[in-house]
Coordinates of C-alpha atoms in Angstrom, one line a residue:
M216 CA 107.4 -86.7 -63.7
S217 CA 107.9 -82.9 -64.3
R218 CA 111.3 -81.3 -64.9
F219 CA 110.9 -79.5 -61.6
T220 CA 110.4 -82.8 -59.8
V221 CA 113.4 -84.4 -61.4
L222 CA 115.6 -81.4 -60.5
T223 CA 114.4 -81.4 -56.9
L224 CA 115.0 -85.2 -56.6
A225 CA 118.6 -84.8 -58.0
L226 CA 119.4 -82.0 -55.5
C227 CA 118.1 -84.1 -52.6
L228 CA 120.2 -87.1 -53.6
S229 CA 123.3 -85.0 -54.1
G230 CA 123.0 -83.4 -50.7
V231 CA 122.7 -79.9 -52.1
A232 CA 119.3 -79.4 -50.6
V233 CA 117.6 -80.7 -47.4
C234 CA 114.3 -82.2 -48.5
F235 CA 111.2 -83.2 -46.5
V236 CA 108.6 -85.4 -48.0
R237 CA 105.2 -84.1 -47.4
P238 CA 102.7 -86.9 -46.7
S239 CA 99.8 -87.1 -49.0
L240 CA 96.3 -86.2 -47.6
S241 CA 95.1 -89.7 -48.5
A242 CA 97.7 -91.1 -46.0
A243 CA 96.3 -89.2 -43.1
A244 CA 94.6 -91.3 -40.4
P245 CA 90.8 -91.2 -40.7
P246 CA 88.9 -89.7 -37.7
Q247 CA 88.0 -92.1 -35.0
P248 CA 84.9 -92.0 -32.7
C249 CA 85.5 -90.3 -29.4
A250 CA 84.5 -91.7 -26.1
A251 CA 81.3 -90.1 -24.7
P252 CA 80.9 -89.5 -21.0
L253 CA 79.4 -92.4 -19.1
Q254 CA 77.4 -90.3 -16.6
W255 CA 75.8 -86.9 -17.1
E256 CA 72.6 -84.9 -16.4
G257 CA 71.0 -82.4 -18.7
R258 CA 67.9 -81.5 -20.7
T259 CA 66.6 -82.9 -24.0
V260 CA 64.0 -82.2 -26.6
Q261 CA 62.7 -85.2 -28.6
Y262 CA 60.8 -84.5 -31.8
D263 CA 58.6 -87.3 -33.1
H264 CA 58.5 -86.9 -36.9
N265 CA 55.3 -88.9 -37.2
T266 CA 53.1 -87.1 -34.6
G267 CA 54.9 -83.7 -34.9
R268 CA 55.2 -83.5 -31.0
N269 CA 58.1 -82.2 -29.1
T270 CA 58.8 -83.7 -25.6
R271 CA 61.0 -81.7 -23.3
A272 CA 62.6 -83.5 -20.4
V273 CA 65.2 -83.5 -17.7
V274 CA 67.5 -86.5 -18.1
S275 CA 69.9 -88.4 -15.8
Y276 CA 72.1 -90.8 -17.8
D277 CA 74.1 -93.5 -16.1
G278 CA 75.9 -95.6 -18.8
Q279 CA 78.0 -97.4 -16.2
N280 CA 74.9 -99.1 -14.7
Q281 CA 72.7 -98.9 -17.7
R282 CA 70.1 -96.6 -16.1
L283 CA 68.2 -93.7 -17.5
R284 CA 65.7 -91.4 -15.8
V285 CA 63.5 -89.1 -17.9
L286 CA 61.4 -86.4 -16.2
E287 CA 59.0 -84.7 -18.7
E288 CA 58.9 -80.9 -18.4
K289 CA 55.7 -78.9 -18.2
R290 CA 56.3 -76.0 -20.4
K291 CA 52.7 -74.9 -21.0
H292 CA 49.2 -75.8 -19.9
T293 CA 47.8 -78.4 -22.2
P294 CA 44.2 -79.5 -21.5
C295 CA 43.9 -83.2 -20.6
K296 CA 47.6 -83.9 -20.8
R297 CA 49.5 -86.0 -18.2
Y298 CA 53.2 -85.8 -17.6
F299 CA 55.3 -88.7 -16.5
E300 CA 58.6 -89.7 -15.0
Y301 CA 60.3 -92.7 -16.5
I302 CA 62.9 -94.8 -14.8
F303 CA 64.7 -97.3 -17.2
L304 CA 66.6 -100.0 -15.4
F305 CA 68.1 -102.1 -18.2
N306 CA 70.1 -104.4 -16.0
S307 CA 66.9 -105.5 -14.4
G308 CA 64.8 -105.3 -17.6
V309 CA 62.3 -103.0 -15.9
L310 CA 60.7 -99.7 -16.8
F311 CA 58.8 -97.6 -14.2
Q312 CA 56.3 -95.0 -15.5
I313 CA 55.1 -92.6 -12.8
E314 CA 52.4 -90.0 -13.2
Q315 CA 53.8 -86.8 -11.8
V316 CA 50.6 -85.5 -10.1
T317 CA 49.0 -88.6 -8.7
K318 CA 52.2 -90.7 -8.4
T319 CA 50.4 -93.6 -10.0
C320 CA 53.0 -96.1 -11.1
A321 CA 53.2 -98.7 -13.8
K322 CA 55.8 -101.4 -13.8
L323 CA 56.6 -102.7 -17.3
N324 CA 59.0 -105.1 -18.9
L325 CA 61.8 -103.5 -21.0
T326 CA 61.8 -105.2 -24.4
E327 CA 64.6 -103.1 -25.9
E328 CA 68.3 -103.6 -25.2
W329 CA 70.5 -100.9 -23.7
D330 CA 71.5 -98.4 -26.3
P331 CA 74.1 -95.9 -24.9
Y332 CA 74.5 -92.3 -25.9
D333 CA 77.8 -92.7 -27.7
I334 CA 79.4 -93.2 -31.1
P335 CA 79.7 -96.9 -32.0
M336 CA 83.2 -97.9 -33.1
N337 CA 82.0 -99.1 -36.5
S338 CA 80.3 -95.8 -37.3
T339 CA 80.9 -93.9 -40.5
Y340 CA 82.4 -90.4 -40.3
E341 CA 80.3 -87.9 -42.1
D342 CA 81.5 -84.3 -41.3
Q343 CA 83.1 -81.9 -38.9
Y344 CA 81.9 -78.3 -38.5
F345 CA 81.3 -75.4 -36.1
I346 CA 77.8 -74.8 -34.6
G347 CA 76.5 -71.3 -34.6
G348 CA 78.1 -68.1 -36.0
P349 CA 81.4 -66.3 -35.9
G350 CA 83.1 -66.6 -32.5
D351 CA 80.9 -69.5 -31.2
M352 CA 83.7 -72.0 -31.8
I353 CA 81.7 -75.1 -30.8
E354 CA 83.2 -77.8 -33.0
V355 CA 81.3 -81.0 -33.6
Q356 CA 81.7 -84.2 -35.6
E357 CA 78.8 -86.0 -37.3
W358 CA 78.7 -89.8 -37.5
S359 CA 76.2 -92.3 -38.8
D360 CA 75.6 -96.0 -39.3
R361 CA 75.6 -95.6 -43.1
K362 CA 77.1 -98.6 -44.9
P363 CA 78.0 -99.0 -48.6
A364 CA 75.4 -101.7 -49.2
R365 CA 72.6 -99.6 -47.6
K366 CA 71.0 -96.6 -49.2
H367 CA 70.0 -94.7 -46.1
E368 CA 71.4 -94.5 -42.5
T369 CA 69.1 -95.3 -39.6
W370 CA 71.2 -93.3 -37.0
V371 CA 72.9 -90.0 -37.2
G372 CA 74.8 -88.6 -34.2
V373 CA 76.4 -85.2 -33.7
Y374 CA 78.9 -85.0 -30.8
T375 CA 81.2 -82.2 -29.6
L376 CA 84.8 -82.6 -30.6
K377 CA 86.3 -81.4 -27.3
D378 CA 84.5 -83.5 -24.7
C379 CA 82.3 -85.8 -26.8
Y380 CA 79.0 -84.6 -25.4
P381 CA 75.9 -85.5 -27.5
V382 CA 74.4 -82.6 -29.4
Q383 CA 71.8 -84.4 -31.5
E384 CA 70.7 -87.9 -32.5
T385 CA 68.3 -89.0 -35.2
Y386 CA 66.9 -92.5 -35.2
T387 CA 64.8 -94.3 -37.8
K388 CA 63.7 -97.6 -36.3
N389 CA 61.5 -98.5 -39.2
S390 CA 59.8 -96.8 -42.2
S391 CA 57.1 -95.3 -39.9
M392 CA 59.1 -94.2 -36.8
T393 CA 61.7 -91.5 -36.7
T394 CA 62.8 -89.4 -33.7
S395 CA 65.3 -86.5 -33.4
T396 CA 66.7 -85.6 -30.0
R397 CA 68.6 -82.5 -29.1
F398 CA 70.8 -82.3 -25.9
F399 CA 71.7 -79.2 -24.0
D400 CA 72.7 -77.9 -20.5
L401 CA 74.7 -81.1 -19.9
A402 CA 76.8 -81.5 -16.7
L403 CA 79.1 -84.4 -15.8
G404 CA 78.1 -86.9 -13.1
I405 CA 75.0 -87.8 -11.3
S406 CA 74.1 -85.2 -8.5
D407 CA 71.4 -87.4 -6.9
P408 CA 71.6 -91.2 -7.5
G409 CA 68.2 -91.5 -5.8
V410 CA 66.5 -90.4 -9.0
F411 CA 66.9 -94.0 -10.2
V412 CA 65.0 -95.4 -7.2
P413 CA 61.3 -95.8 -7.9
P414 CA 58.9 -94.1 -5.4
S415 CA 57.0 -96.1 -2.8
S416 CA 53.8 -96.0 -5.0
C417 CA 55.6 -98.4 -7.3
L418 CA 55.2 -101.2 -4.6
S419 CA 51.6 -101.5 -5.8
A420 CA 52.3 -100.7 -9.5
I421 CA 49.9 -101.5 -12.3
P422 CA 51.1 -103.7 -15.2
E423 CA 49.8 -101.5 -18.0
R424 CA 51.4 -98.4 -19.6
M425 CA 49.4 -95.2 -18.9
A426 CA 48.3 -93.0 -21.7
S427 CA 49.5 -89.4 -21.9
D428 CA 46.1 -88.1 -22.8
C429 CA 43.3 -88.0 -20.3

């Protein structure tokens, strides 16, 4: 203990000075995951690291009822390329794939469990920073599923600090499948719940997934 510390302590004890104990930085509470919105609409770009393809889509997300609707966007003319609408109904364990031009529908079994766009409570805090340049002031937090016993994380999520909107998520499902998804133009709520209702063509749906290439 330094002489300055001893003197300060003596003054405090004698009542000569009013002293405040400054809490150490290590005692500060660690950041906690925020609660992401349960319903929103917006746009996404998903990049497949293995194929090098970007898929742009309009997305309606309903975390309350475990539903997801993905409408692929046509951004340019690609010869022999088909675009689809996907309706994921996790409570029913069903996926509908609808070809946008012909309305041909495929009804498939969902083999994956519902995985919400949020920050799991057991996530590891990675960083907090601003997106963009001076004056943008969009502050985000970065989280992952990194654990001490594992060398690499399999999920990294970036969410806005203010309203907990998703900004980007990167998934590594196995050593040969990694995707990164960017989110933008998000708005709270579902403007048209009918987007989760399959079209009438799905009454005579085929049981096989359709290929995106002709």
